[in-house]
Amino acid sequence: MIATAGKVDADVIVVGGGIIGGTFACLLGQAGFKVILLDSGIRQVKSLKHVDARIFAITMASKQILKKADAWHRLREEAIACFRKIHVWDENGAGEINFDSAAICQPTMGYIIPHQFIVDALEEKLLGLENVRCLWSVSPAFLKEEADAILLSTENGLQFGARLIVAADGHNSKLRALANIHYKKHDYKQSALSCVVTTDLSHGETARQRFLQQGPLAFLPMRDPCQSAVVWSSSPEHIQRLCKLDKTAFHLELAAAFAHELGNIQKSSKPSVFPLSRAEADSYTRPRLALIGDSAHTVHPLAGLGANLGLLDAAALAEVVVDAAQRGRDPGRLQVLRRYERRRKGANKSMMYLLDGLKHLFENQFQAVQWLRNSGLDVVDSLPFVKHAVLRRAMGLTGDLPDITRGHH
Ligand SMILES: Cc1cc2nc3c(=O)[nH]c(=O)nc-3n(C[C@H](O)[C@H](O)[C@H](O)COP(=O)(O)OP(=O)(O)OC[C@H]3O[C@@H](n4cnc5c(N)ncnc54)[C@H](O)[C@@H]3O)c2cc1C
């Protein structure tokens, strides 16, 4: 157990140095806070990196947050692709919806960026901050709350004390478990296959999604006009079968499932598979502890929003903590942290259930529901006012956004 009661080594300890924890640590580090960031992963040599197959759709709000974290300009230019249009359609029927950033006078709707490049940019920033200490291959073991500090001991015997500890260690958060916060999980009984493909036809900077009976299939445009990041959600058995196919058979099945929208598939990278679930922590806060990102909530990837929601958490918590410190208040107090929870929990919950509803709506095979959703897509498509409101919201241009996200895009 922790012996050094009362010792305070940092203002904030962040557990998990993924995209969300890394962003939060940058925001606080830049504001002058003394931060310790712990990650259980191994710090890899750069040339061995870029193995993570996840490629993210990033909203304009997230771009602003990464800018504020001083990480956006550190992204390698060749890593960033813009998407200017979205095309969504249903396998059964002729209903479709199209979005175009030009319709709302925006140069782009968002960006497609490999996850690992974002983590690299954040890491570069963190390593340059004198008041931030990064430790790899470290995992939490015990947690103890004191009157004016929280104490953490790690599996390899290190001990730290801080005013606040933040869990950003993903959906299997160890810190959340140590804090005894229940995580309500609903297994979608689906997996997502993710890989990068080269197609016959150019994607034309359009993100496409086709709703199939077993789940959505998305092609996200990458920097190369004929390269797309594929996310195919389906039953675990189907995904397992796809992974066992030889390349030629896989390419044929993938192109057919996508109705040859981009022609044939010429090449593909090794697929990665992710089990899918929706989950939510009962509470985002405890005295001196807060959860952000996937440690607080997990959503279906059909709208590419998980990390975007997590970045809003990181920005909102950073704002609340910095504001408290500026007013001379202890940022670890529950009253302070509750302000963050009130701002983000409801918003995340609504998005989670909206995505859940969409998933079920598109998987429902009743004829009447099929007709309704096809006509619904067409109706929304024909109402510019509604469509543009949806579009602005999806791009992270409107809604209850942290102040950090307001700026020039
Ligand atoms: C197929 C797929 C596609 C997706 N596409 C998108 C998209 O287009 N756009 C989008 O916004 N979101 C997308 N998401 C969601 C996105 O992946 C997550 O929401 C996001 O990665 C959450 O970030 P995080 O930092 O909270 O957690 P993670 O990315 O899981 O990072 C957690 C970090 O904590 C560390 N860690 C874990 N355990 C410990 C421990 N015990 N101690 C210390 N450190 C620990 C890990 O090493 C890691 O660095 C997608 C998800 C999937 C599965």
Short mmCIF file of C-alpha atoms and ligand atoms in Angstrom, two decimals:
data_model
loop_
_atom_site.label_atom_id
_atom_site.label_comp_id
_atom_site.label_asym_id
_atom_site.label_seq_id
_atom_site.Cartn_x
_atom_site.Cartn_y
_atom_site.Cartn_z
CA MET A 1 0.00 0.00 0.00
CA ILE A 2 0.95 3.65 -0.34
CA ALA A 3 3.19 4.79 2.50
CA THR A 4 4.04 8.40 1.66
CA ALA A 5 0.76 10.02 2.69
CA GLY A 6 0.45 13.73 2.03
CA LYS A 7 3.28 13.92 -0.55
CA VAL A 8 2.39 16.03 -3.59
CA ASP A 9 4.64 15.61 -6.64
CA ALA A 10 2.40 17.24 -9.25
CA ASP A 11 -0.75 19.27 -9.71
CA VAL A 12 -2.24 16.56 -11.93
CA ILE A 13 -1.45 12.92 -12.76
CA VAL A 14 -2.82 11.73 -16.12
CA VAL A 15 -3.07 7.96 -16.58
CA GLY A 16 -3.08 7.05 -20.31
CA GLY A 17 -1.14 8.89 -23.01
CA GLY A 18 -3.41 8.16 -25.98
CA ILE A 19 -4.99 10.94 -28.01
CA ILE A 20 -7.25 12.08 -25.16
CA GLY A 21 -4.82 11.86 -22.22
CA GLY A 22 -2.04 13.35 -24.37
CA THR A 23 -4.22 16.32 -25.35
CA PHE A 24 -5.32 16.95 -21.77
CA ALA A 25 -1.71 16.81 -20.53
CA CYS A 26 -0.64 19.29 -23.27
CA LEU A 27 -3.46 21.71 -22.39
CA LEU A 28 -2.57 21.70 -18.69
CA GLY A 29 1.17 21.66 -19.31
CA GLN A 30 0.82 24.76 -21.50
CA ALA A 31 -1.19 26.47 -18.75
CA GLY A 32 1.79 25.99 -16.40
CA PHE A 33 0.50 23.02 -14.37
CA LYS A 34 2.96 20.43 -13.11
CA VAL A 35 1.82 17.21 -14.78
CA ILE A 36 2.89 13.55 -14.57
CA LEU A 37 1.68 11.40 -17.47
CA LEU A 38 1.80 7.61 -17.13
CA ASP A 39 1.21 5.07 -19.88
CA SER A 40 1.44 1.28 -19.67
CA GLY A 41 2.60 1.07 -23.31
CA ILE A 42 6.19 0.80 -24.43
CA ARG A 43 7.66 3.94 -25.95
CA GLN A 44 8.57 2.74 -29.40
CA VAL A 45 11.29 3.94 -31.70
CA LYS A 46 9.61 6.17 -34.34
CA SER A 47 10.50 3.90 -37.27
CA LEU A 48 8.69 1.00 -35.58
CA LYS A 49 5.56 3.05 -35.08
CA HIS A 50 2.52 3.69 -37.27
CA VAL A 51 1.26 0.16 -36.80
CA ASP A 52 -2.09 1.23 -35.33
CA ALA A 53 -4.65 0.64 -38.06
CA ARG A 54 -7.19 3.14 -36.72
CA ILE A 55 -7.64 6.15 -38.95
CA PHE A 56 -9.79 8.89 -37.52
CA ALA A 57 -12.30 11.34 -38.92
CA ILE A 58 -11.52 14.54 -37.00
CA THR A 59 -14.03 17.40 -36.68
CA MET A 60 -13.30 21.14 -36.88
CA ALA A 61 -13.85 21.41 -33.10
CA SER A 62 -11.21 18.72 -32.54
CA LYS A 63 -8.80 20.56 -34.83
CA GLN A 64 -9.20 23.66 -32.65
CA ILE A 65 -8.49 21.62 -29.52
CA LEU A 66 -5.37 20.05 -31.07
CA LYS A 67 -4.28 23.55 -32.15
CA LYS A 68 -4.73 24.84 -28.61
CA ALA A 69 -2.69 21.85 -27.39
CA ASP A 70 0.03 23.05 -29.82
CA ALA A 71 -0.06 19.66 -31.59
CA TRP A 72 -1.90 20.41 -34.86
CA HIS A 73 1.07 22.05 -36.63
CA ARG A 74 3.28 19.16 -35.52
CA LEU A 75 1.22 16.69 -37.56
CA ARG A 76 3.11 15.57 -40.62
CA GLU A 77 1.45 17.23 -43.58
CA GLU A 78 1.33 14.04 -45.60
CA ALA A 79 -0.71 12.51 -42.75
CA ILE A 80 -3.65 14.90 -43.11
CA ALA A 81 -6.45 14.43 -45.66
CA CYS A 82 -9.50 16.67 -45.99
CA PHE A 83 -12.98 15.47 -46.74
CA ARG A 84 -15.34 17.93 -48.36
CA LYS A 85 -18.36 15.72 -48.98
CA ILE A 86 -20.27 12.87 -47.34
CA HIS A 87 -22.44 10.33 -49.15
CA VAL A 88 -24.59 7.92 -47.11
CA TRP A 89 -26.94 5.34 -48.57
CA ASP A 90 -28.83 2.19 -47.70
CA GLU A 91 -28.29 -1.26 -49.23
CA ASN A 92 -32.05 -1.79 -49.41
CA GLY A 93 -33.70 0.98 -51.39
CA ALA A 94 -32.83 4.15 -53.19
CA GLY A 95 -32.73 6.55 -50.21
CA GLU A 96 -29.54 8.57 -49.84
CA ILE A 97 -28.19 11.69 -48.25
CA ASN A 98 -25.35 13.93 -49.41
CA PHE A 99 -23.52 16.64 -47.53
CA ASP A 100 -21.19 19.21 -49.06
CA SER A 101 -19.05 21.65 -47.04
CA ALA A 102 -19.39 24.22 -49.85
CA ALA A 103 -23.13 24.44 -49.08
CA ILE A 104 -22.31 26.02 -45.72
CA CYS A 105 -19.33 27.99 -47.05
CA GLN A 106 -16.71 25.87 -45.29
CA PRO A 107 -13.56 24.76 -47.10
CA THR A 108 -13.71 21.28 -45.58
CA MET A 109 -16.00 19.13 -43.42
CA GLY A 110 -13.17 17.62 -41.42
CA TYR A 111 -9.97 15.63 -41.67
CA ILE A 112 -8.93 12.00 -41.93
CA ILE A 113 -5.77 11.33 -39.92
CA PRO A 114 -4.07 8.11 -38.76
CA HIS A 115 -4.39 7.80 -34.98
CA GLN A 116 -0.67 7.18 -34.49
CA PHE A 117 0.31 10.46 -36.16
CA ILE A 118 -1.84 12.42 -33.70
CA VAL A 119 -0.31 10.58 -30.74
CA ASP A 120 3.20 11.27 -32.14
CA ALA A 121 2.47 15.02 -32.48
CA LEU A 122 1.16 15.19 -28.90
CA GLU A 123 4.15 13.26 -27.60
CA GLU A 124 6.57 15.63 -29.35
CA LYS A 125 4.88 18.58 -27.64
CA LEU A 126 4.82 16.89 -24.22
CA LEU A 127 8.51 15.99 -24.35
CA GLY A 128 9.31 19.69 -24.90
CA LEU A 129 7.41 20.86 -21.79
CA GLU A 130 9.65 21.12 -18.73
CA ASN A 131 6.74 20.94 -16.30
CA VAL A 132 5.44 17.65 -17.78
CA ARG A 133 7.03 14.31 -16.90
CA CYS A 134 6.16 11.34 -19.14
CA LEU A 135 6.63 7.77 -17.93
CA TRP A 136 6.10 4.70 -20.13
CA SER A 137 5.56 1.05 -19.14
CA VAL A 138 3.84 2.22 -15.95
CA SER A 139 0.44 1.06 -14.75
CA PRO A 140 -1.52 2.08 -11.63
CA ALA A 141 -1.82 -0.41 -8.76
CA PHE A 142 -3.35 1.41 -5.74
CA LEU A 143 -5.19 4.64 -5.16
CA LYS A 144 -5.69 6.48 -1.88
CA GLU A 145 -7.64 9.65 -1.29
CA GLU A 146 -6.36 12.06 1.36
CA ALA A 147 -7.84 15.34 2.50
CA ASP A 148 -5.73 17.50 0.19
CA ALA A 149 -4.22 15.02 -2.28
CA ILE A 150 -4.69 11.76 -4.11
CA LEU A 151 -1.94 9.18 -3.84
CA LEU A 152 -1.10 6.63 -6.51
CA SER A 153 1.26 3.71 -6.38
CA THR A 154 2.19 1.87 -9.55
CA GLU A 155 2.70 -1.79 -10.37
CA ASN A 156 6.46 -1.23 -10.54
CA GLY A 157 6.58 0.32 -7.07
CA LEU A 158 6.60 4.08 -7.87
CA GLN A 159 4.53 6.43 -5.71
CA PHE A 160 3.10 9.81 -6.61
CA GLY A 161 0.81 12.35 -5.00
CA ALA A 162 -1.23 15.07 -6.78
CA ARG A 163 -4.21 17.38 -6.32
CA LEU A 164 -6.07 15.58 -9.10
CA ILE A 165 -5.77 12.32 -11.05
CA VAL A 166 -7.32 11.87 -14.49
CA ALA A 167 -8.19 8.52 -16.08
CA ALA A 168 -7.54 8.54 -19.84
CA ASP A 169 -6.56 4.88 -20.03
CA GLY A 170 -9.24 3.80 -22.50
CA HIS A 171 -12.31 1.57 -22.27
CA ASN A 172 -10.64 -1.04 -20.01
CA SER A 173 -9.50 1.70 -17.61
CA LYS A 174 -7.61 0.30 -14.64
CA LEU A 175 -7.85 3.64 -12.83
CA ARG A 176 -11.65 3.62 -13.16
CA ALA A 177 -11.68 0.12 -11.63
CA LEU A 178 -9.39 1.26 -8.76
CA ALA A 179 -11.82 4.13 -8.10
CA ASN A 180 -14.70 1.61 -8.01
CA ILE A 181 -16.66 3.37 -10.75
CA HIS A 182 -19.08 1.04 -12.50
CA TYR A 183 -18.89 0.90 -16.34
CA LYS A 184 -22.21 -0.16 -17.87
CA LYS A 185 -21.41 -2.03 -21.07
CA HIS A 186 -23.68 -3.17 -23.89
CA ASP A 187 -22.01 -5.61 -26.26
CA TYR A 188 -23.11 -4.85 -29.85
CA LYS A 189 -22.14 -8.39 -30.88
CA GLN A 190 -20.35 -6.74 -33.76
CA SER A 191 -16.70 -6.27 -34.68
CA ALA A 192 -15.11 -3.62 -36.87
CA LEU A 193 -12.58 -4.54 -39.51
CA SER A 194 -10.24 -1.70 -40.32
CA CYS A 195 -7.68 -1.49 -43.14
CA VAL A 196 -6.36 0.83 -45.87
CA VAL A 197 -7.26 0.05 -49.50
CA THR A 198 -6.26 1.28 -52.95
CA THR A 199 -9.20 1.58 -55.32
CA ASP A 200 -9.57 1.91 -59.11
CA LEU A 201 -11.39 5.23 -58.83
CA SER A 202 -10.51 8.42 -56.99
CA HIS A 203 -12.48 9.10 -53.80
CA GLY A 204 -12.93 12.77 -54.75
CA GLU A 205 -12.42 13.82 -51.08
CA THR A 206 -15.77 12.23 -50.22
CA ALA A 207 -16.41 10.12 -47.11
CA ARG A 208 -18.84 7.34 -48.03
CA GLN A 209 -20.91 5.01 -45.89
CA ARG A 210 -23.19 2.22 -47.07
CA PHE A 211 -25.57 0.70 -44.53
CA LEU A 212 -25.62 -3.06 -45.03
CA GLN A 213 -27.94 -5.52 -43.30
CA GLN A 214 -25.25 -6.60 -40.81
CA GLY A 215 -23.72 -3.17 -40.21
CA PRO A 216 -22.24 -0.07 -41.87
CA LEU A 217 -19.31 -0.09 -44.31
CA ALA A 218 -17.36 3.18 -44.54
CA PHE A 219 -14.63 4.34 -46.94
CA LEU A 220 -12.81 7.42 -45.62
CA PRO A 221 -10.70 9.37 -48.14
CA MET A 222 -6.96 9.49 -47.46
CA ARG A 223 -4.31 11.83 -48.81
CA ASP A 224 -3.69 9.68 -51.91
CA PRO A 225 -6.77 10.17 -54.18
CA CYS A 226 -7.08 6.40 -54.65
CA GLN A 227 -6.50 5.39 -51.01
CA SER A 228 -9.27 5.00 -48.46
CA ALA A 229 -9.46 3.85 -44.85
CA VAL A 230 -12.11 1.14 -44.56
CA VAL A 231 -14.18 0.50 -41.43
CA TRP A 232 -16.53 -2.46 -41.88
CA SER A 233 -18.79 -3.28 -38.91
CA SER A 234 -20.49 -6.64 -38.99
CA SER A 235 -21.13 -9.81 -36.96
CA PRO A 236 -17.94 -11.23 -35.37
CA GLU A 237 -18.40 -14.44 -37.44
CA HIS A 238 -18.59 -12.49 -40.69
CA ILE A 239 -15.52 -10.37 -39.81
CA GLN A 240 -13.61 -13.51 -38.83
CA ARG A 241 -14.50 -15.11 -42.16
CA LEU A 242 -13.38 -11.97 -44.07
CA CYS A 243 -10.02 -12.03 -42.26
CA LYS A 244 -9.44 -15.62 -43.35
CA LEU A 245 -10.02 -14.89 -47.07
CA ASP A 246 -7.06 -14.57 -49.40
CA LYS A 247 -6.47 -11.03 -50.72
CA THR A 248 -8.19 -11.55 -54.08
CA ALA A 249 -11.35 -12.99 -52.51
CA PHE A 250 -11.36 -10.25 -49.85
CA HIS A 251 -11.02 -7.50 -52.46
CA LEU A 252 -13.90 -8.95 -54.51
CA GLU A 253 -16.18 -9.24 -51.48
CA LEU A 254 -15.33 -5.75 -50.24
CA ALA A 255 -15.86 -4.09 -53.63
CA ALA A 256 -19.22 -5.90 -54.06
CA ALA A 257 -20.37 -4.93 -50.54
CA PHE A 258 -19.58 -1.32 -51.46
CA ALA A 259 -21.55 -1.67 -54.71
CA HIS A 260 -18.33 -0.92 -56.68
CA GLU A 261 -18.76 2.75 -55.77
CA LEU A 262 -14.98 3.22 -56.16
CA GLY A 263 -14.49 0.41 -58.68
CA ASN A 264 -12.37 -2.61 -57.80
CA ILE A 265 -9.98 -2.90 -54.88
CA GLN A 266 -6.38 -3.19 -56.03
CA LYS A 267 -4.48 -3.45 -52.76
CA SER A 268 -5.22 -3.64 -49.05
CA SER A 269 -3.22 -3.49 -45.81
CA LYS A 270 -3.44 -6.21 -43.16
CA PRO A 271 -6.84 -5.80 -41.46
CA SER A 272 -7.18 -5.09 -37.73
CA VAL A 273 -10.28 -6.15 -35.81
CA PHE A 274 -11.94 -4.29 -32.92
CA PRO A 275 -14.86 -5.70 -30.86
CA LEU A 276 -17.64 -3.09 -30.61
CA SER A 277 -19.66 -2.05 -27.60
CA ARG A 278 -21.41 0.96 -26.15
CA ALA A 279 -20.44 1.74 -22.58
CA GLU A 280 -20.77 4.49 -20.04
CA ALA A 281 -19.34 5.11 -16.57
CA ASP A 282 -21.99 5.66 -13.86
CA SER A 283 -20.09 8.75 -12.81
CA TYR A 284 -17.29 10.77 -14.45
CA THR A 285 -15.94 12.10 -11.16
CA ARG A 286 -14.94 11.24 -7.60
CA PRO A 287 -13.21 13.61 -5.20
CA ARG A 288 -9.80 14.33 -6.82
CA LEU A 289 -10.49 12.05 -9.80
CA ALA A 290 -12.06 12.51 -13.25
CA LEU A 291 -12.59 10.23 -16.25
CA ILE A 292 -12.17 11.44 -19.85
CA GLY A 293 -12.41 9.79 -23.29
CA ASP A 294 -13.08 6.07 -23.64
CA SER A 295 -12.53 5.52 -19.92
CA ALA A 296 -15.79 7.48 -19.45
CA HIS A 297 -17.75 6.34 -22.55
CA THR A 298 -17.45 4.22 -25.68
CA VAL A 299 -19.62 4.66 -28.77
CA HIS A 300 -20.17 2.78 -32.04
CA PRO A 301 -17.66 3.95 -34.71
CA LEU A 302 -20.40 4.40 -37.35
CA ALA A 303 -20.13 8.19 -37.15
CA GLY A 304 -16.40 8.34 -36.33
CA LEU A 305 -17.07 10.30 -33.16
CA GLY A 306 -15.44 8.47 -30.21
CA ALA A 307 -12.19 10.41 -30.14
CA ASN A 308 -13.96 13.66 -31.06
CA LEU A 309 -16.20 13.33 -28.00
CA GLY A 310 -13.15 12.49 -25.88
CA LEU A 311 -11.33 15.60 -27.10
CA LEU A 312 -14.32 17.70 -26.03
CA ASP A 313 -14.05 16.04 -22.58
CA ALA A 314 -10.33 16.88 -22.42
CA ALA A 315 -10.99 20.52 -23.40
CA ALA A 316 -13.93 20.93 -20.99
CA LEU A 317 -12.02 19.42 -18.04
CA ALA A 318 -8.94 21.54 -18.82
CA GLU A 319 -11.11 24.69 -18.86
CA VAL A 320 -12.73 23.84 -15.52
CA VAL A 321 -9.41 22.98 -13.83
CA VAL A 322 -7.56 26.07 -15.15
CA ASP A 323 -10.49 28.31 -14.19
CA ALA A 324 -10.55 26.88 -10.64
CA ALA A 325 -6.80 27.39 -10.22
CA GLN A 326 -7.05 30.98 -11.50
CA ARG A 327 -9.70 31.66 -8.85
CA GLY A 328 -7.44 30.17 -6.16
CA ARG A 329 -9.69 27.11 -5.74
CA ASP A 330 -8.45 23.54 -5.33
CA PRO A 331 -9.03 21.91 -8.78
CA GLY A 332 -9.41 18.45 -7.23
CA ARG A 333 -12.52 19.34 -5.23
CA LEU A 334 -15.64 17.48 -6.23
CA GLN A 335 -17.65 20.71 -6.65
CA VAL A 336 -15.14 21.83 -9.28
CA LEU A 337 -15.03 18.47 -11.09
CA ARG A 338 -18.83 18.24 -11.13
CA ARG A 339 -18.89 21.30 -13.39
CA TYR A 340 -17.01 19.22 -15.95
CA GLU A 341 -19.33 16.24 -15.46
CA ARG A 342 -22.44 18.40 -15.91
CA ARG A 343 -21.07 19.79 -19.18
CA ARG A 344 -20.07 16.51 -20.77
CA LYS A 345 -22.06 13.56 -19.39
CA GLY A 346 -25.44 14.52 -20.81
CA ALA A 347 -23.96 15.50 -24.20
CA ASN A 348 -22.06 12.21 -24.48
CA LYS A 349 -25.12 10.21 -23.42
CA SER A 350 -27.34 11.85 -26.06
CA MET A 351 -24.77 11.13 -28.77
CA MET A 352 -24.38 7.53 -27.58
CA TYR A 353 -28.12 6.87 -27.82
CA LEU A 354 -28.44 8.73 -31.11
CA LEU A 355 -25.76 6.47 -32.62
CA ASP A 356 -27.42 3.44 -31.03
CA GLY A 357 -30.75 4.45 -32.60
CA LEU A 358 -29.16 4.92 -36.02
CA LYS A 359 -27.45 1.55 -35.78
CA HIS A 360 -30.74 -0.22 -34.98
CA LEU A 361 -32.72 1.78 -37.55
CA PHE A 362 -30.36 0.78 -40.36
CA GLU A 363 -30.19 -2.86 -39.30
CA ASN A 364 -33.96 -3.27 -39.08
CA GLN A 365 -35.18 -5.44 -41.94
CA PHE A 366 -38.93 -4.81 -41.60
CA GLN A 367 -40.20 -3.52 -44.93
CA ALA A 368 -42.04 -0.62 -43.32
CA VAL A 369 -38.90 0.49 -41.47
CA GLN A 370 -36.85 0.12 -44.65
CA TRP A 371 -39.32 2.34 -46.50
CA LEU A 372 -39.35 4.89 -43.66
CA ARG A 373 -35.59 5.18 -43.45
CA ASN A 374 -35.19 5.47 -47.22
CA SER A 375 -37.84 8.19 -47.37
CA GLY A 376 -36.34 9.78 -44.25
CA LEU A 377 -32.93 10.02 -45.93
CA ASP A 378 -34.54 11.57 -49.01
CA VAL A 379 -36.62 14.02 -46.94
CA VAL A 380 -33.60 15.25 -44.96
CA ASP A 381 -31.62 15.41 -48.21
CA SER A 382 -34.26 17.70 -49.73
CA LEU A 383 -34.46 20.11 -46.76
CA PRO A 384 -31.37 22.33 -46.94
CA PHE A 385 -32.13 24.09 -43.65
CA VAL A 386 -32.38 20.86 -41.63
CA LYS A 387 -29.48 19.33 -43.52
CA HIS A 388 -27.18 22.25 -42.91
CA ALA A 389 -28.05 22.32 -39.21
CA VAL A 390 -27.18 18.60 -38.99
CA LEU A 391 -24.00 19.24 -40.94
CA ARG A 392 -22.82 22.12 -38.74
CA ARG A 393 -23.44 20.03 -35.63
CA ALA A 394 -21.58 16.99 -37.04
CA MET A 395 -18.61 19.18 -38.01
CA GLY A 396 -18.33 20.46 -34.45
CA LEU A 397 -19.25 24.03 -35.48
CA THR A 398 -22.30 24.29 -33.22
CA GLY A 399 -23.55 22.81 -29.93
CA ASP A 400 -22.38 23.24 -26.34
CA LEU A 401 -18.68 23.45 -27.13
CA PRO A 402 -15.78 24.32 -24.81
CA ASP A 403 -14.42 27.88 -25.34
CA ILE A 404 -11.17 26.40 -26.66
CA THR A 405 -12.99 25.19 -29.79
CA ARG A 406 -14.10 28.69 -30.73
CA GLY A 407 -11.61 30.24 -33.07
CA HIS A 408 -10.66 30.51 -36.68
CA HIS A 409 -10.93 27.25 -38.54
C1 LIG B 1 -12.52 0.77 -35.76
C2 LIG B 1 -12.60 2.06 -35.03
C3 LIG B 1 -12.64 3.25 -35.74
C4 LIG B 1 -12.73 4.47 -35.07
N1 LIG B 1 -12.79 5.61 -35.79
C5 LIG B 1 -12.91 6.79 -35.16
C6 LIG B 1 -12.99 8.02 -35.90
O1 LIG B 1 -12.97 8.05 -37.14
N2 LIG B 1 -13.11 9.19 -35.22
C7 LIG B 1 -13.16 9.20 -33.87
O2 LIG B 1 -13.30 10.29 -33.29
N3 LIG B 1 -13.09 8.07 -33.13
C8 LIG B 1 -12.97 6.87 -33.73
N4 LIG B 1 -12.88 5.72 -33.00
C9 LIG B 1 -12.92 5.79 -31.52
C10 LIG B 1 -11.52 6.04 -30.93
O3 LIG B 1 -10.67 4.95 -31.28
C11 LIG B 1 -11.55 6.17 -29.42
O4 LIG B 1 -12.66 6.91 -28.99
C12 LIG B 1 -10.26 6.88 -28.93
O5 LIG B 1 -9.12 6.16 -29.34
C13 LIG B 1 -10.26 7.00 -27.41
O6 LIG B 1 -9.05 7.55 -27.02
P1 LIG B 1 -8.53 7.37 -25.52
O7 LIG B 1 -7.24 8.12 -25.46
O8 LIG B 1 -9.61 7.68 -24.56
O9 LIG B 1 -8.25 5.79 -25.37
P2 LIG B 1 -7.19 4.89 -26.12
O10 LIG B 1 -6.99 5.30 -27.52
O11 LIG B 1 -7.63 3.48 -25.84
O12 LIG B 1 -5.82 5.17 -25.32
C14 LIG B 1 -5.64 4.73 -24.00
C15 LIG B 1 -4.18 4.94 -23.59
O13 LIG B 1 -4.05 4.48 -22.24
C16 LIG B 1 -2.98 3.56 -22.14
N5 LIG B 1 -3.33 2.59 -21.10
C17 LIG B 1 -4.20 1.56 -21.20
N6 LIG B 1 -4.25 0.89 -20.03
C18 LIG B 1 -3.39 1.52 -19.19
C19 LIG B 1 -3.00 1.30 -17.85
N7 LIG B 1 -3.50 0.29 -17.12
N8 LIG B 1 -2.11 2.15 -17.29
C20 LIG B 1 -1.58 3.19 -18.01
N9 LIG B 1 -1.92 3.43 -19.29
C21 LIG B 1 -2.81 2.61 -19.87
C22 LIG B 1 -2.84 2.95 -23.53
O14 LIG B 1 -1.51 2.49 -23.75
C23 LIG B 1 -3.20 4.13 -24.45
O15 LIG B 1 -2.08 4.92 -24.73
C24 LIG B 1 -12.80 4.48 -33.65
C25 LIG B 1 -12.75 3.29 -32.93
C26 LIG B 1 -12.67 2.09 -33.61
C27 LIG B 1 -12.64 0.80 -32.80
#
